[in-house]
């Protein structure tokens, strides 16, 4: 199991708790990353939203790609996974940015390609936001251009959405960035089967993940493509000394207060095609993070994680609140129960760089 965490761009993850003691500053984010790679975490997901999805649209948030580059320069080992929505980027420029961050990080940069869901954000920031299936078709062309520019010079592409002619991109990435993507609709899963290297999902139950992973493996095999390199899941974690204490914290954070933090709820459920529509209580935490049930004592949470590992999940993208304190607790009390050596399973920068000439994507 690889342990990842969400970089807190928004001041926290809880829609019902106003102040989570998680400042929206680079200093806080940097300190988290530097500590995370020393207590057993393997990667961080830097989410991309230009508006604050958690605390309300008027609240502060940081920009994902600038932050990813800064984290690449100030860490030594973490995989830096930046989310990216094609409707807010140009593919050739994005390919250049990615190659540059790959250089900064010595081969530790990867992508989470998201086809977008928030119409209000697109209105405020001028993003391209079309019908659901069209967004996935655009994403597929976008990724094709990224991979083409990373491997060919000059590179040309003519499609429905993009046109690139005789483009030069140098230097190429040391390690071709792995492409992660997630989706639950038929259009999403079909598209991801064709273009992604790894599959991500919102939080779900063990049975849901077992079924979903089996389906995506079957789709990949039927397409005649190589197996997915990873299966990741989002989750929120509450670890306490007793189960009673953990359940009390769960009750506290899901005490729904209807207000500005739920501005994005209708866009999320109406502009996405979801297998499980979250209640407002589930929406108290982002990305259906409560569904996996990582709530309890250290042993209970570790046992639950091992159930997901048995189901095929090999990468967890975790949220905590307050982040620094709860990540520390998780690293000290839970990771050793799941992975007794406590060691990261992500290769060192030197290993990545030394194999860049032949590697296809980050392992």
CSV table of C-alpha atoms in Angstrom, one decimal, residues 37 113 282:
chain,number,residue,atom,x,y,z
A,37,UNK,CA,8.1,12.2,3.4
A,113,UNK,CA,-6.4,14.5,-15.2
A,282,UNK,CA,-21.4,12.7,3.3
